[in-house]
Amino acid sequence: MTTTDATGTRPAEPAADEASAPRLGLVAVRAVPTRLSDRLGMSGEPHADALRAFRAARHEFIAGSRIDMGALAADLGVDRTSLFRWVGNRDALLSEVLWSLAIPTLDRADHPELHGPARLVELLSAFVDALIDADYFRTFLTREPARALRLLTTADSEIQRRLRVVIETAIDEEAVRGTYAPPLPTADLAYLLARIAESFIYADLITGDEPDAAKARDAFALVLGR
């Protein structure tokens, strides 16, 4: 099965070569590294076994299957101890799989030719829309709602911290250009925008409402003053 990212196209493989890699998502990985992201080559040479296990896990995830550490170890021809040594526990692996799919999605959502609030609204809205439309992502949310919310939305999660870095980076770039004057400290505004994104992406899990990218866009535009 051909793997796809949240926008329906094949995602870039994490690798040591960052010359042609997406920009915002990798800035966030550098700001919020993990042991596994380091082993996948985000800050040096990748660990071959960790990368092999990661790619197999991501293939299963995009296929809509549950990542099972025992089954993954068996498929790789190793024991669970070796697998855990390579990639850490299941939460660590899931988090990096999820972020690896966010990287190309963010890259496609960003339009640096836009400026000020227009760029920020488009970046966030397109990202929300892509996640709402990604079937394999919705399958994961439905199958493991509590784990998904913990990995994706809590302040301690690498994913939410990285998303906030992405938003902060985009805000700072527009402020430096002189095209946007944030109404709040950048970190506070990024946190608010991340929470708005989450409230619409995961609305079905949080309130029972349908996820709605159009409402998210309206909320972003209101906060950002577009």
PDB file of N, CA and C in Angstrom, residues 3-45:
ATOM      1  N   THR A   3       2.012   4.727   1.035  1.00  0.00           N
ATOM      2  CA  THR A   3       1.768   5.535   2.222  1.00  0.00           C
ATOM      3  C   THR A   3       1.460   6.959   1.829  1.00  0.00           C
ATOM      4  N   THR A   4       0.579   7.587   2.588  1.00  0.00           N
ATOM      5  CA  THR A   4       0.207   8.965   2.312  1.00  0.00           C
ATOM      6  C   THR A   4       0.227   9.762   3.584  1.00  0.00           C
ATOM      7  N   ASP A   5       0.440  11.062   3.446  1.00  0.00           N
ATOM      8  CA  ASP A   5       0.335  11.923   4.609  1.00  0.00           C
ATOM      9  C   ASP A   5      -1.085  12.448   4.704  1.00  0.00           C
ATOM     10  N   ALA A   6      -1.320  13.369   5.626  1.00  0.00           N
ATOM     11  CA  ALA A   6      -2.677  13.832   5.876  1.00  0.00           C
ATOM     12  C   ALA A   6      -3.259  14.611   4.707  1.00  0.00           C
ATOM     13  N   THR A   7      -2.458  14.964   3.733  1.00  0.00           N
ATOM     14  CA  THR A   7      -2.986  15.679   2.579  1.00  0.00           C
ATOM     15  C   THR A   7      -3.204  14.754   1.400  1.00  0.00           C
ATOM     16  N   GLY A   8      -2.949  13.447   1.592  1.00  0.00           N
ATOM     17  CA  GLY A   8      -3.215  12.490   0.541  1.00  0.00           C
ATOM     18  C   GLY A   8      -2.051  12.239  -0.390  1.00  0.00           C
ATOM     19  N   THR A   9      -0.857  12.715  -0.060  1.00  0.00           N
ATOM     20  CA  THR A   9       0.318  12.462  -0.869  1.00  0.00           C
ATOM     21  C   THR A   9       1.384  11.793  -0.028  1.00  0.00           C
ATOM     22  N   ARG A  10       2.350  11.195  -0.721  1.00  0.00           N
ATOM     23  CA  ARG A  10       3.369  10.429  -0.011  1.00  0.00           C
ATOM     24  C   ARG A  10       4.230  11.341   0.851  1.00  0.00           C
ATOM     25  N   PRO A  11       4.372  11.050   2.163  1.00  0.00           N
ATOM     26  CA  PRO A  11       5.170  11.915   3.026  1.00  0.00           C
ATOM     27  C   PRO A  11       6.655  11.686   2.848  1.00  0.00           C
ATOM     28  N   ALA A  12       7.425  12.703   3.178  1.00  0.00           N
ATOM     29  CA  ALA A  12       8.876  12.579   3.134  1.00  0.00           C
ATOM     30  C   ALA A  12       9.353  11.675   4.249  1.00  0.00           C
ATOM     31  N   GLU A  13      10.381  10.865   3.966  1.00  0.00           N
ATOM     32  CA  GLU A  13      10.965  10.014   4.987  1.00  0.00           C
ATOM     33  C   GLU A  13      11.834  10.853   5.913  1.00  0.00           C
ATOM     34  N   PRO A  14      11.759  10.634   7.247  1.00  0.00           N
ATOM     35  CA  PRO A  14      12.723  11.280   8.125  1.00  0.00           C
ATOM     36  C   PRO A  14      14.121  10.786   7.772  1.00  0.00           C
ATOM     37  N   ALA A  15      15.078  11.683   7.686  1.00  0.00           N
ATOM     38  CA  ALA A  15      16.420  11.272   7.300  1.00  0.00           C
ATOM     39  C   ALA A  15      17.412  12.310   7.756  1.00  0.00           C
ATOM     40  N   ALA A  16      18.679  11.932   7.694  1.00  0.00           N
ATOM     41  CA  ALA A  16      19.718  12.859   8.110  1.00  0.00           C
ATOM     42  C   ALA A  16      19.852  14.014   7.127  1.00  0.00           C
ATOM     43  N   ASP A  17      19.527  13.763   5.853  1.00  0.00           N
ATOM     44  CA  ASP A  17      19.644  14.809   4.848  1.00  0.00           C
ATOM     45  C   ASP A  17      18.476  15.770   4.979  1.00  0.00           C
ATOM     46  N   GLU A  18      18.727  16.979   5.445  1.00  0.00           N
ATOM     47  CA  GLU A  18      17.667  17.936   5.672  1.00  0.00           C
ATOM     48  C   GLU A  18      17.636  19.034   4.607  1.00  0.00           C
ATOM     49  N   ALA A  19      18.492  18.921   3.604  1.00  0.00           N
ATOM     50  CA  ALA A  19      18.598  19.997   2.628  1.00  0.00           C
ATOM     51  C   ALA A  19      17.278  20.237   1.918  1.00  0.00           C
ATOM     52  N   SER A  20      16.552  19.142   1.596  1.00  0.00           N
ATOM     53  CA  SER A  20      15.289  19.275   0.883  1.00  0.00           C
ATOM     54  C   SER A  20      14.109  18.970   1.786  1.00  0.00           C
ATOM     55  N   ALA A  21      14.345  18.931   3.087  1.00  0.00           N
ATOM     56  CA  ALA A  21      13.288  18.543   4.016  1.00  0.00           C
ATOM     57  C   ALA A  21      12.358  19.707   4.294  1.00  0.00           C
ATOM     58  N   PRO A  22      11.116  19.390   4.690  1.00  0.00           N
ATOM     59  CA  PRO A  22      10.194  20.451   5.082  1.00  0.00           C
ATOM     60  C   PRO A  22      10.772  21.289   6.218  1.00  0.00           C
ATOM     61  N   ARG A  23      10.299  22.516   6.348  1.00  0.00           N
ATOM     62  CA  ARG A  23      10.956  23.509   7.180  1.00  0.00           C
ATOM     63  C   ARG A  23      10.369  23.624   8.582  1.00  0.00           C
ATOM     64  N   LEU A  24       9.104  24.013   8.688  1.00  0.00           N
ATOM     65  CA  LEU A  24       8.541  24.311  10.000  1.00  0.00           C
ATOM     66  C   LEU A  24       8.546  23.099  10.920  1.00  0.00           C
ATOM     67  N   GLY A  25       8.162  21.950  10.393  1.00  0.00           N
ATOM     68  CA  GLY A  25       8.098  20.759  11.233  1.00  0.00           C
ATOM     69  C   GLY A  25       9.442  20.348  11.781  1.00  0.00           C
ATOM     70  N   LEU A  26      10.503  20.546  11.005  1.00  0.00           N
ATOM     71  CA  LEU A  26      11.836  20.182  11.478  1.00  0.00           C
ATOM     72  C   LEU A  26      12.388  21.203  12.456  1.00  0.00           C
ATOM     73  N   VAL A  27      12.005  22.457  12.301  1.00  0.00           N
ATOM     74  CA  VAL A  27      12.357  23.454  13.320  1.00  0.00           C
ATOM     75  C   VAL A  27      11.817  23.005  14.665  1.00  0.00           C
ATOM     76  N   ALA A  28      10.586  22.498  14.657  1.00  0.00           N
ATOM     77  CA  ALA A  28       9.951  22.051  15.896  1.00  0.00           C
ATOM     78  C   ALA A  28      10.643  20.830  16.479  1.00  0.00           C
ATOM     79  N   VAL A  29      11.092  19.909  15.630  1.00  0.00           N
ATOM     80  CA  VAL A  29      11.805  18.730  16.126  1.00  0.00           C
ATOM     81  C   VAL A  29      13.115  19.138  16.782  1.00  0.00           C
ATOM     82  N   ARG A  30      13.811  20.083  16.181  1.00  0.00           N
ATOM     83  CA  ARG A  30      15.064  20.554  16.786  1.00  0.00           C
ATOM     84  C   ARG A  30      14.811  21.238  18.123  1.00  0.00           C
ATOM     85  N   ALA A  31      13.690  21.929  18.227  1.00  0.00           N
ATOM     86  CA  ALA A  31      13.366  22.626  19.474  1.00  0.00           C
ATOM     87  C   ALA A  31      12.875  21.673  20.549  1.00  0.00           C
ATOM     88  N   VAL A  32      12.209  20.598  20.128  1.00  0.00           N
ATOM     89  CA  VAL A  32      11.657  19.612  21.071  1.00  0.00           C
ATOM     90  C   VAL A  32      12.106  18.226  20.617  1.00  0.00           C
ATOM     91  N   PRO A  33      13.379  17.899  20.815  1.00  0.00           N
ATOM     92  CA  PRO A  33      13.876  16.594  20.381  1.00  0.00           C
ATOM     93  C   PRO A  33      13.491  15.494  21.356  1.00  0.00           C
ATOM     94  N   THR A  34      13.517  14.274  20.874  1.00  0.00           N
ATOM     95  CA  THR A  34      13.346  13.104  21.721  1.00  0.00           C
ATOM     96  C   THR A  34      14.473  12.126  21.412  1.00  0.00           C
ATOM     97  N   ARG A  35      14.606  11.146  22.256  1.00  0.00           N
ATOM     98  CA  ARG A  35      15.616  10.118  21.989  1.00  0.00           C
ATOM     99  C   ARG A  35      15.357   9.476  20.633  1.00  0.00           C
ATOM    100  N   LEU A  36      14.083   9.201  20.327  1.00  0.00           N
ATOM    101  CA  LEU A  36      13.778   8.546  19.064  1.00  0.00           C
ATOM    102  C   LEU A  36      13.994   9.475  17.876  1.00  0.00           C
ATOM    103  N   SER A  37      13.632  10.737  17.994  1.00  0.00           N
ATOM    104  CA  SER A  37      13.867  11.647  16.863  1.00  0.00           C
ATOM    105  C   SER A  37      15.360  11.742  16.559  1.00  0.00           C
ATOM    106  N   ASP A  38      16.188  11.716  17.593  1.00  0.00           N
ATOM    107  CA  ASP A  38      17.636  11.710  17.375  1.00  0.00           C
ATOM    108  C   ASP A  38      18.068  10.441  16.650  1.00  0.00           C
ATOM    109  N   ARG A  39      17.491   9.305  17.039  1.00  0.00           N
ATOM    110  CA  ARG A  39      17.868   8.034  16.424  1.00  0.00           C
ATOM    111  C   ARG A  39      17.345   7.909  14.996  1.00  0.00           C
ATOM    112  N   LEU A  40      16.354   8.713  14.654  1.00  0.00           N
ATOM    113  CA  LEU A  40      15.829   8.702  13.290  1.00  0.00           C
ATOM    114  C   LEU A  40      16.599   9.639  12.366  1.00  0.00           C
ATOM    115  N   GLY A  41      17.613  10.309  12.897  1.00  0.00           N
ATOM    116  CA  GLY A  41      18.484  11.110  12.055  1.00  0.00           C
ATOM    117  C   GLY A  41      18.164  12.577  12.006  1.00  0.00           C
ATOM    118  N   MET A  42      17.360  13.069  12.955  1.00  0.00           N
ATOM    119  CA  MET A  42      17.018  14.482  12.949  1.00  0.00           C
ATOM    120  C   MET A  42      18.154  15.363  13.458  1.00  0.00           C
ATOM    121  N   SER A  43      19.133  14.763  14.114  1.00  0.00           N
ATOM    122  CA  SER A  43      20.254  15.566  14.620  1.00  0.00           C
ATOM    123  C   SER A  43      21.589  14.880  14.353  1.00  0.00           C
ATOM    124  N   GLY A  44      21.632  14.054  13.328  1.00  0.00           N
ATOM    125  CA  GLY A  44      22.856  13.342  13.014  1.00  0.00           C
ATOM    126  C   GLY A  44      22.550  12.124  12.169  1.00  0.00           C
ATOM    127  N   GLU A  45      23.440  11.157  12.211  1.00  0.00           N
ATOM    128  CA  GLU A  45      23.245   9.943  11.432  1.00  0.00           C
ATOM    129  C   GLU A  45      22.123   9.102  12.029  1.00  0.00           C
TER     130      GLU A  45
END
